[in-house]
Short mmCIF file of C-alpha atoms and ligand atoms in Angstrom, two decimals:
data_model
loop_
_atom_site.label_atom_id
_atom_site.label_comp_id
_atom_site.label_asym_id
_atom_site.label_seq_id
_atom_site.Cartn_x
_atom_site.Cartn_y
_atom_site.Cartn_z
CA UNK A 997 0.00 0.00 0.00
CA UNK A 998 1.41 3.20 -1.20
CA UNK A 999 2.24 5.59 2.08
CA UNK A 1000 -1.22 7.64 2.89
CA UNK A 1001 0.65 11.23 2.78
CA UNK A 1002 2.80 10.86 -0.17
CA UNK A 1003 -0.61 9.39 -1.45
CA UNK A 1004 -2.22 12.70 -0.51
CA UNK A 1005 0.91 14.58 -1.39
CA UNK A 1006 0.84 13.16 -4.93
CA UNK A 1007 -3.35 13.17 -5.73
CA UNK A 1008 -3.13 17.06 -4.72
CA UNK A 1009 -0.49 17.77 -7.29
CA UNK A 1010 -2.64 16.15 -9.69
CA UNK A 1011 -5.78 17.68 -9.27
CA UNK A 1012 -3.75 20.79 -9.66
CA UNK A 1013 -2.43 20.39 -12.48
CA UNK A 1014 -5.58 18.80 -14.30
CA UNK A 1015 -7.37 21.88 -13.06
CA UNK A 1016 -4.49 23.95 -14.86
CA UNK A 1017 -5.30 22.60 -18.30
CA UNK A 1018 -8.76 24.33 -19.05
CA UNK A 1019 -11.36 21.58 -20.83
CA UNK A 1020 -14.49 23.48 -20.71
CA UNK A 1021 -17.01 22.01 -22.80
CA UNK A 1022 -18.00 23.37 -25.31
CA UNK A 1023 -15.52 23.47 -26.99
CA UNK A 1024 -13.63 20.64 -24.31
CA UNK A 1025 -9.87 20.63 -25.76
CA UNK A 1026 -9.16 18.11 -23.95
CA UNK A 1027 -6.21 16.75 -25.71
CA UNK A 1028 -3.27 18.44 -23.83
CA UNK A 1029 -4.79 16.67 -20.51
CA UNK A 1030 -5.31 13.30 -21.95
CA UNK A 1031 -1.73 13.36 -23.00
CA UNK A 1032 -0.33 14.26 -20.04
CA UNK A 1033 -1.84 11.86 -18.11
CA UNK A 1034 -1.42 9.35 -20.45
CA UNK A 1035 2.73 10.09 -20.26
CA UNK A 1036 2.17 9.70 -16.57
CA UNK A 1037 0.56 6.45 -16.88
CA UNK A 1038 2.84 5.30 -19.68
CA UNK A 1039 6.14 5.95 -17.43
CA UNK A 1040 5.10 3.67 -14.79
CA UNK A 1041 4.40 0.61 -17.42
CA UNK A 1042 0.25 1.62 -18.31
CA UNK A 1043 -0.45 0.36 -21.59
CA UNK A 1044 -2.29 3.36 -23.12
CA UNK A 1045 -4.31 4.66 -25.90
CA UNK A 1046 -5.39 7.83 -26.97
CA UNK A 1047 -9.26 7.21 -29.06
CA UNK A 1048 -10.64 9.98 -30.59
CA UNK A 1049 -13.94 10.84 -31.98
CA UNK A 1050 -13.48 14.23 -32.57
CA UNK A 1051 -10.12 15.33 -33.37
CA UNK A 1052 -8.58 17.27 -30.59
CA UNK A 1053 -10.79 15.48 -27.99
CA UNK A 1054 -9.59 11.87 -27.27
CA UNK A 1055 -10.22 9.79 -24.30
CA UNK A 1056 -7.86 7.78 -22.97
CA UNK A 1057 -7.71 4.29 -22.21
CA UNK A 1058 -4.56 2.72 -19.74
CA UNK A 1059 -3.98 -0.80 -18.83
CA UNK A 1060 -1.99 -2.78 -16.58
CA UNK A 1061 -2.93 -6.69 -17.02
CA UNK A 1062 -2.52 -9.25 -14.80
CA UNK A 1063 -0.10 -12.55 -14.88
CA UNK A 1064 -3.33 -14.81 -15.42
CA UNK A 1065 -7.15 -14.12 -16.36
CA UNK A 1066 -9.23 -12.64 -13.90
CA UNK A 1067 -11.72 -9.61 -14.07
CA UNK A 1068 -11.36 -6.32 -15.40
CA UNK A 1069 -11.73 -3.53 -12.78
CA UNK A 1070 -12.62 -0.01 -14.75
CA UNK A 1071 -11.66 3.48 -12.89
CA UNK A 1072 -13.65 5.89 -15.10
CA UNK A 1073 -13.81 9.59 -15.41
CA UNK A 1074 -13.96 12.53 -17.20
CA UNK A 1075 -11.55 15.23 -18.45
CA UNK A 1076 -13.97 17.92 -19.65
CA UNK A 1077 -15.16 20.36 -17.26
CA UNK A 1078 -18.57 23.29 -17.54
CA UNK A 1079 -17.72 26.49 -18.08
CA UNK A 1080 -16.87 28.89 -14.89
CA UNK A 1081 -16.78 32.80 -15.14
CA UNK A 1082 -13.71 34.15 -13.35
CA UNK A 1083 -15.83 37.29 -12.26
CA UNK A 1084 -18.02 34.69 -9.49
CA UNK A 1085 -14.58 33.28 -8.11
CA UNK A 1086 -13.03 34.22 -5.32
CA UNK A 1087 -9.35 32.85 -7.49
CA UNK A 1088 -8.56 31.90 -10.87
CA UNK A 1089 -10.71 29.25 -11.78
CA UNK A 1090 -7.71 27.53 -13.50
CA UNK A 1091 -5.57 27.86 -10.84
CA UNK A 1092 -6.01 24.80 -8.87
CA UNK A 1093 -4.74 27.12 -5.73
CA UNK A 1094 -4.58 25.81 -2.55
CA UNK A 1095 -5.95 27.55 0.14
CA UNK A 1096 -8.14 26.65 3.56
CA UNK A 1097 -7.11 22.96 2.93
CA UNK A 1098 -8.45 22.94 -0.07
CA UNK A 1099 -7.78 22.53 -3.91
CA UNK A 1100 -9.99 25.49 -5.55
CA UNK A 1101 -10.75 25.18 -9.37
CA UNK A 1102 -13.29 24.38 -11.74
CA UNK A 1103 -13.60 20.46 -11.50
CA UNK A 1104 -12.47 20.39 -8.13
CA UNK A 1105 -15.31 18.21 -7.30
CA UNK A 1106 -16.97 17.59 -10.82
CA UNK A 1107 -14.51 16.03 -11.39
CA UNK A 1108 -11.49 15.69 -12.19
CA UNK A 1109 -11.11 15.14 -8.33
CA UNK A 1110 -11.48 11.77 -8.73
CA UNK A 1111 -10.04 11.30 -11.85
CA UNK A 1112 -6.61 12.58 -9.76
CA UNK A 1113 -7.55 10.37 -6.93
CA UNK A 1114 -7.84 7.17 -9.57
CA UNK A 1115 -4.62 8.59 -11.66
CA UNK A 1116 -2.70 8.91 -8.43
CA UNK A 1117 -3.57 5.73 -6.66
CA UNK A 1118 -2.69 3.65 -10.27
CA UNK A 1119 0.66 5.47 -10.10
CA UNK A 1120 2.12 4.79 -7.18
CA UNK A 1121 1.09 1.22 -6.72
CA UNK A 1122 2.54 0.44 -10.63
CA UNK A 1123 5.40 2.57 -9.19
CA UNK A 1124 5.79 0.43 -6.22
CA UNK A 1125 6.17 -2.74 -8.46
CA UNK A 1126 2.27 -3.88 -7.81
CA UNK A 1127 0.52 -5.85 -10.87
CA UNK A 1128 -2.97 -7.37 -10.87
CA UNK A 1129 -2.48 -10.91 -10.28
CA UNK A 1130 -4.74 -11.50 -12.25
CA UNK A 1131 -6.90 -9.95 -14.25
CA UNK A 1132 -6.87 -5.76 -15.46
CA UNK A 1133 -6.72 -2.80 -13.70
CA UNK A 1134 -8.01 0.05 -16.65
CA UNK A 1135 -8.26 3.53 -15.97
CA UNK A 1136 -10.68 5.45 -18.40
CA UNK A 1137 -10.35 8.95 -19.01
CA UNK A 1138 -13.58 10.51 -21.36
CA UNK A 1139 -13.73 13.77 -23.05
CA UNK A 1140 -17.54 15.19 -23.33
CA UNK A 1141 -19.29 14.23 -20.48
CA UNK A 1142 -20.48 17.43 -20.02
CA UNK A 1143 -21.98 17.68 -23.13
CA UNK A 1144 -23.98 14.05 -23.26
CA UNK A 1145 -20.81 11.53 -24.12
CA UNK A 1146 -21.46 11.43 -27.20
CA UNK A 1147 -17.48 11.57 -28.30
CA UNK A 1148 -16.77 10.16 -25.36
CA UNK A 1149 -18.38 6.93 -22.57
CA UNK A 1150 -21.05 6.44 -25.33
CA UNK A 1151 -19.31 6.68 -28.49
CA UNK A 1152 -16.17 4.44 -26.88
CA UNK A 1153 -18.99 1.52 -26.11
CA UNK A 1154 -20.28 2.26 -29.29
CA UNK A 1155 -16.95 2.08 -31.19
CA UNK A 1156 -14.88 0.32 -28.93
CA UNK A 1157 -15.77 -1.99 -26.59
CA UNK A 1158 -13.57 -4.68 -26.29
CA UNK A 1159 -11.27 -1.88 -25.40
CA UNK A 1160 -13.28 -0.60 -23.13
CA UNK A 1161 -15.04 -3.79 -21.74
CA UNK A 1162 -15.27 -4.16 -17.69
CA UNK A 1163 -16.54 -6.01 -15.38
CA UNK A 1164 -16.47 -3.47 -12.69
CA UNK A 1165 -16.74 0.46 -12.61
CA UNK A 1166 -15.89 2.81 -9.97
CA UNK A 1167 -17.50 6.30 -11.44
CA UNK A 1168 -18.82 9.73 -10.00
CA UNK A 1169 -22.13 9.77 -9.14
CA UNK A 1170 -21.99 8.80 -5.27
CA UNK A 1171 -20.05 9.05 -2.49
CA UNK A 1172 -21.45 12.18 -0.62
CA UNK A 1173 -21.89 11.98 2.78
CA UNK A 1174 -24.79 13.60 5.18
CA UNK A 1175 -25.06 13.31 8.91
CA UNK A 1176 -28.33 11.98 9.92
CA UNK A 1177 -29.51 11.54 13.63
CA UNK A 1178 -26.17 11.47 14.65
CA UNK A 1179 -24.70 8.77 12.22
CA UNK A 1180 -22.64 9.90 9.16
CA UNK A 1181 -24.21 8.41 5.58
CA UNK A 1182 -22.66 7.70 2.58
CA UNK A 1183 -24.49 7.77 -0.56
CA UNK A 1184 -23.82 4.93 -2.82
CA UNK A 1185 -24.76 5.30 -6.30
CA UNK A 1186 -26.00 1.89 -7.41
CA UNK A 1187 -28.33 3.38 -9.62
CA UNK A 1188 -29.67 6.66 -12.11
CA UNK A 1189 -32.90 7.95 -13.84
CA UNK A 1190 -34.09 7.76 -17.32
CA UNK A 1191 -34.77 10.53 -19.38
CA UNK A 1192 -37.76 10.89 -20.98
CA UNK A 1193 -37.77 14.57 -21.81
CA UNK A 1194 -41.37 15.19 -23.89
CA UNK A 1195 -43.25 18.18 -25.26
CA UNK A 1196 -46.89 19.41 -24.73
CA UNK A 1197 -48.07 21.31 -27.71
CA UNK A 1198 -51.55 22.51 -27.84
CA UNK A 1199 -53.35 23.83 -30.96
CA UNK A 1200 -55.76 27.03 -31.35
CA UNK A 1201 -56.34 29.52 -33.85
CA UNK A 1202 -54.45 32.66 -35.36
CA UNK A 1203 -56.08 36.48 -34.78
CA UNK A 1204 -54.91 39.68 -34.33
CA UNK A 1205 -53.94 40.55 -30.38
CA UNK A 1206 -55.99 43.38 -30.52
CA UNK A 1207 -59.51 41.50 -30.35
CA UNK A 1208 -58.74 38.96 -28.09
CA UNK A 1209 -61.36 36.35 -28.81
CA UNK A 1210 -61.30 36.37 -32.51
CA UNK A 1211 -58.58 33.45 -32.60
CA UNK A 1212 -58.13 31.31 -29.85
CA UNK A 1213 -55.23 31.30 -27.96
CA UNK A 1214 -53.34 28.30 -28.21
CA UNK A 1215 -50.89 29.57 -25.26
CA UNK A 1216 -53.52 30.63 -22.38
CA UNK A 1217 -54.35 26.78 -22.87
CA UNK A 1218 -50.99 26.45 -21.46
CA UNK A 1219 -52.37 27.98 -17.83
CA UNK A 1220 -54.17 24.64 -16.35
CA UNK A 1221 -51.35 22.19 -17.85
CA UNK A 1222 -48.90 24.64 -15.70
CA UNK A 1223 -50.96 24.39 -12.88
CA UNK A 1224 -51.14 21.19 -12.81
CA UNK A 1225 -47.08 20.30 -13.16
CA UNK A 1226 -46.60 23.11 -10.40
CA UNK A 1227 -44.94 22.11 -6.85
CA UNK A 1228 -42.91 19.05 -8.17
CA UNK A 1229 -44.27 16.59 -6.70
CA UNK A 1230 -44.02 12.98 -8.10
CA UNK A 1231 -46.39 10.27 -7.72
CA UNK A 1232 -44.49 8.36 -5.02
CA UNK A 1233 -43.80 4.60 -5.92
CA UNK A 1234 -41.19 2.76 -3.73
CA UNK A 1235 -38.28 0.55 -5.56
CA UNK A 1236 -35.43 -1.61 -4.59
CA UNK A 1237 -33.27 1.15 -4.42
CA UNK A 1238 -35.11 4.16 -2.35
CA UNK A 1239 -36.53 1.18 -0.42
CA UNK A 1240 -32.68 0.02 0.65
CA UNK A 1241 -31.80 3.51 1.00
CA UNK A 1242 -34.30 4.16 3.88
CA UNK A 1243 -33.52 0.80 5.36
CA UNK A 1244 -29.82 2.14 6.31
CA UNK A 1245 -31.43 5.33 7.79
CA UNK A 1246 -33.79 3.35 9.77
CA UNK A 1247 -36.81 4.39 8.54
CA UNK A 1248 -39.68 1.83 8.57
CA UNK A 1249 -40.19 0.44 4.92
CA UNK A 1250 -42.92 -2.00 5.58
CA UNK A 1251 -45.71 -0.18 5.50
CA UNK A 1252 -46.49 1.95 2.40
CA UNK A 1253 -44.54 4.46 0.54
CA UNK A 1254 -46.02 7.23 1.76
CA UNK A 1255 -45.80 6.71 5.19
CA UNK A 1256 -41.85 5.96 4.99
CA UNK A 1257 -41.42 9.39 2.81
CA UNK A 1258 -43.16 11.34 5.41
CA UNK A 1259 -41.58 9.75 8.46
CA UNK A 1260 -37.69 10.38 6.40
CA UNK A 1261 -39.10 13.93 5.71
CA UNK A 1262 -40.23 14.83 9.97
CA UNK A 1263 -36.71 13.38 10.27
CA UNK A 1264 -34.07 15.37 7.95
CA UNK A 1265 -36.00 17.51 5.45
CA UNK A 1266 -33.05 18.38 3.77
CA UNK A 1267 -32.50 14.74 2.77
CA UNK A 1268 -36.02 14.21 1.89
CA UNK A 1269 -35.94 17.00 -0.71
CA UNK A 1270 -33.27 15.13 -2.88
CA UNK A 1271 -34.55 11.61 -2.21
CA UNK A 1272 -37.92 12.62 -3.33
CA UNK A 1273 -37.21 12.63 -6.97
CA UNK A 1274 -35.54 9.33 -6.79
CA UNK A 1275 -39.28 7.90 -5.57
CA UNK A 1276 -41.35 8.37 -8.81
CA UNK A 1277 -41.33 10.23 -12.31
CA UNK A 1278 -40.96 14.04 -11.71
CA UNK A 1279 -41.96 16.41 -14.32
CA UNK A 1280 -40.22 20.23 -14.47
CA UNK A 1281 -41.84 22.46 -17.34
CA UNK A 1282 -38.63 24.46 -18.57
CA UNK A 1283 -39.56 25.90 -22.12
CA UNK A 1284 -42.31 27.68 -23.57
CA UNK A 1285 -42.54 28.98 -26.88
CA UNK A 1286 -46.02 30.43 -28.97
CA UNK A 1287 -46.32 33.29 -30.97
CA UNK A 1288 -43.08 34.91 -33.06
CA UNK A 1289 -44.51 38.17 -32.83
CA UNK A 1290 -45.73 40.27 -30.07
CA UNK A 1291 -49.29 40.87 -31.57
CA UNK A 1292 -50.41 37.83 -32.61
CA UNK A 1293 -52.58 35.30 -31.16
CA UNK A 1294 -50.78 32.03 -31.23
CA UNK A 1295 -52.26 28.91 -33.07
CA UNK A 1296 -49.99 26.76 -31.50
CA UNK A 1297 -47.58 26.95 -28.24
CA UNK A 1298 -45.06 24.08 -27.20
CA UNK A 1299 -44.01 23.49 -23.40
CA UNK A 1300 -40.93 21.80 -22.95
CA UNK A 1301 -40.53 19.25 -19.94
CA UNK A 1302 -37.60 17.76 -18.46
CA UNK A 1303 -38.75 14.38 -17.00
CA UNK A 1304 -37.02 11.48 -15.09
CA UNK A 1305 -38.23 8.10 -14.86
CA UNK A 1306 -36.94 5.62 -12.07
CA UNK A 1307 -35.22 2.73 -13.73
CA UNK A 1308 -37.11 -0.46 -14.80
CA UNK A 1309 -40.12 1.97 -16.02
CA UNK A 1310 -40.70 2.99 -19.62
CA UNK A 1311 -42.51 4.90 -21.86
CA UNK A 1312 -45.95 3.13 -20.91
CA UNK A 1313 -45.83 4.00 -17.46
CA UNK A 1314 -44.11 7.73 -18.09
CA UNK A 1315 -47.31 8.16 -20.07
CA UNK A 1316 -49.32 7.05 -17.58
CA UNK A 1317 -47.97 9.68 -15.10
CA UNK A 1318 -47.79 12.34 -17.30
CA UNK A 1319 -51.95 11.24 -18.13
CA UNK A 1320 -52.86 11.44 -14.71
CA UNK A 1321 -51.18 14.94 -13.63
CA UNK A 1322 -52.31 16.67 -16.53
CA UNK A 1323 -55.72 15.56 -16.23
CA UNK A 1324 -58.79 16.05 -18.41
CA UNK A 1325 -57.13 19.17 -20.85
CA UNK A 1326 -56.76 19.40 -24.90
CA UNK A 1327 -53.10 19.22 -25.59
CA UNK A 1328 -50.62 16.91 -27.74
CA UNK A 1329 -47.95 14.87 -26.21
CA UNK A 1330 -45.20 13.98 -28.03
CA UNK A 1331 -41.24 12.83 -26.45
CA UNK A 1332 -38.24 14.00 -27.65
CA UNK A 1333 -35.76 11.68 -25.93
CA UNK A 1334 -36.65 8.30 -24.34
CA UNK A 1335 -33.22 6.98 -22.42
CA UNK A 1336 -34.58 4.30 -19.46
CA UNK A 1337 -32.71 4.47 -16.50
CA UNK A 1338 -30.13 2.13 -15.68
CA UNK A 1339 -29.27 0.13 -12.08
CA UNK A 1340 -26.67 -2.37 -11.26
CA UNK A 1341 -27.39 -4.86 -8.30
CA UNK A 1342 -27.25 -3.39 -4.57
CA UNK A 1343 -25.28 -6.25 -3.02
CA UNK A 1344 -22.22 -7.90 -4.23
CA UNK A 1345 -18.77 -8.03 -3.32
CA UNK A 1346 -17.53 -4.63 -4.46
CA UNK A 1347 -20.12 -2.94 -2.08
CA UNK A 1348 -18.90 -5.12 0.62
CA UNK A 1349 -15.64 -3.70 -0.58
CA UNK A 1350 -17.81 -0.26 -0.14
CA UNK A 1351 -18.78 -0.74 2.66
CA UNK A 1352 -15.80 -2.38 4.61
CA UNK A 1353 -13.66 0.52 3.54
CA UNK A 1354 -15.99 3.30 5.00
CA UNK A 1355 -15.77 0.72 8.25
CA UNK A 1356 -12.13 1.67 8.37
CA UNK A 1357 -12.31 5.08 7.56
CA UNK A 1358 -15.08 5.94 9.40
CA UNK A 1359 -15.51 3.42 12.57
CA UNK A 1360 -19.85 3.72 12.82
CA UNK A 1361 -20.63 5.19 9.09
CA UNK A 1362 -23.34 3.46 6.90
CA UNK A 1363 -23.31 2.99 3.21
CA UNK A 1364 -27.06 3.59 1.82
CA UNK A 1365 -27.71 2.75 -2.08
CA UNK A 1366 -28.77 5.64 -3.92
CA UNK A 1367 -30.06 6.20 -6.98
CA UNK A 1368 -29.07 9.13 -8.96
CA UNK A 1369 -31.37 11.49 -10.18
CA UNK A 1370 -29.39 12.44 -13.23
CA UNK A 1371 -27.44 10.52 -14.87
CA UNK A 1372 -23.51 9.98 -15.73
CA UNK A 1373 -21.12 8.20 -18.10
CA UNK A 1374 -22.10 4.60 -15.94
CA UNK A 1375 -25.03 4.47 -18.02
CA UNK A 1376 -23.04 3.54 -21.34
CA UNK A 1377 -21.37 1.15 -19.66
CA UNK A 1378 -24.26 -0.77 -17.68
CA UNK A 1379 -25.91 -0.64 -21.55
CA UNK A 1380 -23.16 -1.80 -23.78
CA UNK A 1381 -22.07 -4.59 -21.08
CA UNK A 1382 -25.03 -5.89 -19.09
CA UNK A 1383 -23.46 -7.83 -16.22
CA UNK A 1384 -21.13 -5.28 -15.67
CA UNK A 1385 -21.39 -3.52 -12.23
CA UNK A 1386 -20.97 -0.06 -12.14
CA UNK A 1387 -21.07 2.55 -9.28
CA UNK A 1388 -20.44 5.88 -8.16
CA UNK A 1389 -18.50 6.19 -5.62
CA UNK A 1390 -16.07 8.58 -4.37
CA UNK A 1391 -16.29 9.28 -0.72
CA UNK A 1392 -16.18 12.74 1.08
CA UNK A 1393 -15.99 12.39 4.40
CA UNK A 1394 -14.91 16.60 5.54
CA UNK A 1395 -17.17 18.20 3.00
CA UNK A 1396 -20.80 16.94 3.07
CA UNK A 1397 -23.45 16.92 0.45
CA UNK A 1398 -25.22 20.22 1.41
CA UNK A 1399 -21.85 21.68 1.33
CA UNK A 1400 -20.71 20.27 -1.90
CA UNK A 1401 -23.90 20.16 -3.78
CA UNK A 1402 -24.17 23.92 -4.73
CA UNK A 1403 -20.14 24.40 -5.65
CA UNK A 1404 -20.69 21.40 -8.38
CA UNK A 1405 -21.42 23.96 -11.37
CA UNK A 1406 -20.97 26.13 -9.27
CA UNK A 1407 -18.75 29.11 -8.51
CA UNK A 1408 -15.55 28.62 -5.59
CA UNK A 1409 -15.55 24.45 -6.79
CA UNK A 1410 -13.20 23.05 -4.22
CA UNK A 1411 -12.37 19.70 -2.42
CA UNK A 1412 -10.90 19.56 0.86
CA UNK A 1413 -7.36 17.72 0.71
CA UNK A 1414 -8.02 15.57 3.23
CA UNK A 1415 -10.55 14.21 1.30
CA UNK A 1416 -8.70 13.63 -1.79
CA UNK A 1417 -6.52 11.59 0.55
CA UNK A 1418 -9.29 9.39 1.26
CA UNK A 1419 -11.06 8.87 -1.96
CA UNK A 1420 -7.24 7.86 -3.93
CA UNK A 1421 -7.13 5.44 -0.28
CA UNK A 1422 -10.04 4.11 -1.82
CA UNK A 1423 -8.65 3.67 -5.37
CA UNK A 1424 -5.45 2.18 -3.85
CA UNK A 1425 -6.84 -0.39 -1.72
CA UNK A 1426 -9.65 -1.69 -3.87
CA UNK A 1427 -7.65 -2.49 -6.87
CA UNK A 1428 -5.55 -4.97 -5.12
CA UNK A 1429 -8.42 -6.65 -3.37
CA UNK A 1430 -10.49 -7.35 -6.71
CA UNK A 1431 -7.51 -8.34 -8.84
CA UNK A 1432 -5.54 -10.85 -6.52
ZN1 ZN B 2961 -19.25 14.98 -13.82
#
């Protein structure tokens, strides 16, 4: 096991750097990243490979095999960051400056964080002589994320997959930690939403704006369908995975749905709020467009909705919902994406792995299985290989959720060091249990 401060020492001066090269996407350039990282890979004995969709924008792929056959362990991230605006920092968002304890920059946390913590943990034990006994340890590095994957998780499954193949995958999209009633959580992402963004157009009848009711306006028809998707409120329905998350808080699952929700919301509020959306489809009205000009009465106005769907429900049931909270008006539905969630299973030996190494790290802690209520690069891979497990998982033990949550995007992104410390811990220790 590689020493825990040099460890620390050595994921810091990653992050740093990463954070130097910009990779805001659009445009993403992240080329001069992927190369460096891949030369820092390389020098240790990583097999690597540079694919590229786009020119300009590879992702990079880095081996080390194992003496015999055995199963392939995946470290994923991505490169590319969102944009920041220097003018809402408090430093240069490119800086990667170190200050408080902490590593400031945009992708502190989202995430090239843990693609640092994964980089740095690889490094040091191929440094220190370790190789998989057997099997593959594979770090993958995407470009695009940001932007939908499509140059980068989905179009290397797509294009790629032996390369890319896994059996396991250790990704963003968990990790977080919350204190409730005294006992520190960690969220465990075992699972993410489907998209099933849709449009509801309704239909009416040109006229000029000055006499009001000689057309019929196709956008006032808009006001009850508003109403009616107001508050944000899903139809709750309990699955596996909100059902195992409340188990680990405590709350009592056996009777219905509602009950547990309300007894987890009198409890922690704050936690209730963001597990809400994982318990049903939600359904947030973001676009509305009618008439082009100012004095005409539209004939026809479309409302754009961004809606999630639990995984293991589809289209028929996402109608269903969508049905039922509308109600009784005159409109059109039509859906302009239809991506079903994805889930891997809650209990196998990498969450024990999970689990046993919050144990250590934090005598008294719980894992609880989340599911995500966006969704991340894991879902290519859960897609393209189906009995491949995939979570997100890199722990934060010193900065919680409620503290994290609004940086990611956000302006002042930063990650406490000590917490980079733990998460490449994580990296380091895991690799040699699953490939031995
Ligand atoms: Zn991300």
């Amino acid at each position: 096991m590689p020493d825990r401060e040099n460890l620390e020492r050595r994921t810091t001066e990653l992050l740093q750097r990463l954070i130097q090269f910009n990779t805001v996407n659009p445009p993403g350039n992240e080329q001069a990243a992927q190369e460096w990282l891949r030369d820092q890979l390389e020098a240790v004995g990583f097999e690597c490979e540079l694919l590229a969709a786009d020119e300009g924008r590879p992702n990079l792929v880095a081996r080390l095999t194992g003496s015999s056959d055995g199963p392939t362990l995946g470290y994923l991230g991505h490169v590319d960051t969102v944009l920041a605006d220097p003018d809402d920092w408090s430093v240069d968002p490119w800086s990667g400056e170190i200050r408080d304890g902490c590593v400031w920059g945009r992708g502190a946390l989202d995430m090239k964080s843990q693609v640092a913590a994964e980089a740095a943990a690889a490094i040091l034990l191929a440094e220190e002589g370790w190789r998989p006994e057997a099997g593959e340890l594979k770090l993958i590095f995407t470009a695009d994320e940001e932007a939908g994957g499509s140059k980068g998780a989905g179009w290397l499954c797509d294009n790629h997959a032996d390369k890319v193949r896994c059996d396991f995958v250790i990704n963003e999209g968990g990790g977080d930690s919350v204190e409730f009633d005294g006992r520190k959580v960690y969220f465990g992402g075992v699972a993410e939403k489907g998209v099933f963004r849709f449009s509801i157009v309704t239909h009416g009848r040109a006229g000029h704006a000055s006499i009001p009711r000689i057309g019929d306006n196709a956008l006032t028809k808009m006001a009850p369908i508003l109403e009616a998707l107001r508050g944000g409120r899903p139809v709750l329905e309990m699955s596996e995975e909100p059902e195992a998350f409340m188990r680990a808080l405590g709350i009592n699952v056996d009777g219905d749905v509602g009950a547990a929700f309300e007894e987890l919301e009198r409890r922690d509020p704050r936690i209730a709020l963001l597990v809400e959306p994982t318990l049903g489809v939600t359904m947030t009205p973001t676009m509305i467009e009618a008439s082009g000009k100012v004095n005409v009465i539209p004939a026809k106005a479309r409302l754009r909705v961004d809606c999630r769907v639990p995984p293991g429900r589809g289209e028929e049931h996402t109608r269903a919902r969508i049905e039922e909270a509308i109600g009784d008006q005159e409109y059109e539905l039509r859906f302009d994406e239809m991506v079903e969630g994805s889930r891997s299973p809650i209990d196998t030996d990498l969450m024990q792995h999970i689990r046993d190494f919050v144990e250590r790290e934090d005598p008294g802690a719980v894992v609880a299985p989340t599911v995500l209520p966006g969704f991340t690069d894991s879902r290519s891979f859960r897609e393209a290989f189906p009995d491949c497990i995939a979570y997100g998982w890199f722990p934060r033990k010193q900065m919680d959720l409620f503290q994290a949550a609004p940086l990611i995007h956000g302006a002042d992104e930063r990650i406490p060091v000590s917490d980079l410390g733990l998460a490449a811990r994580f990296f380091a220790e895991l690799a040699p249990k699953v490939l031995a």
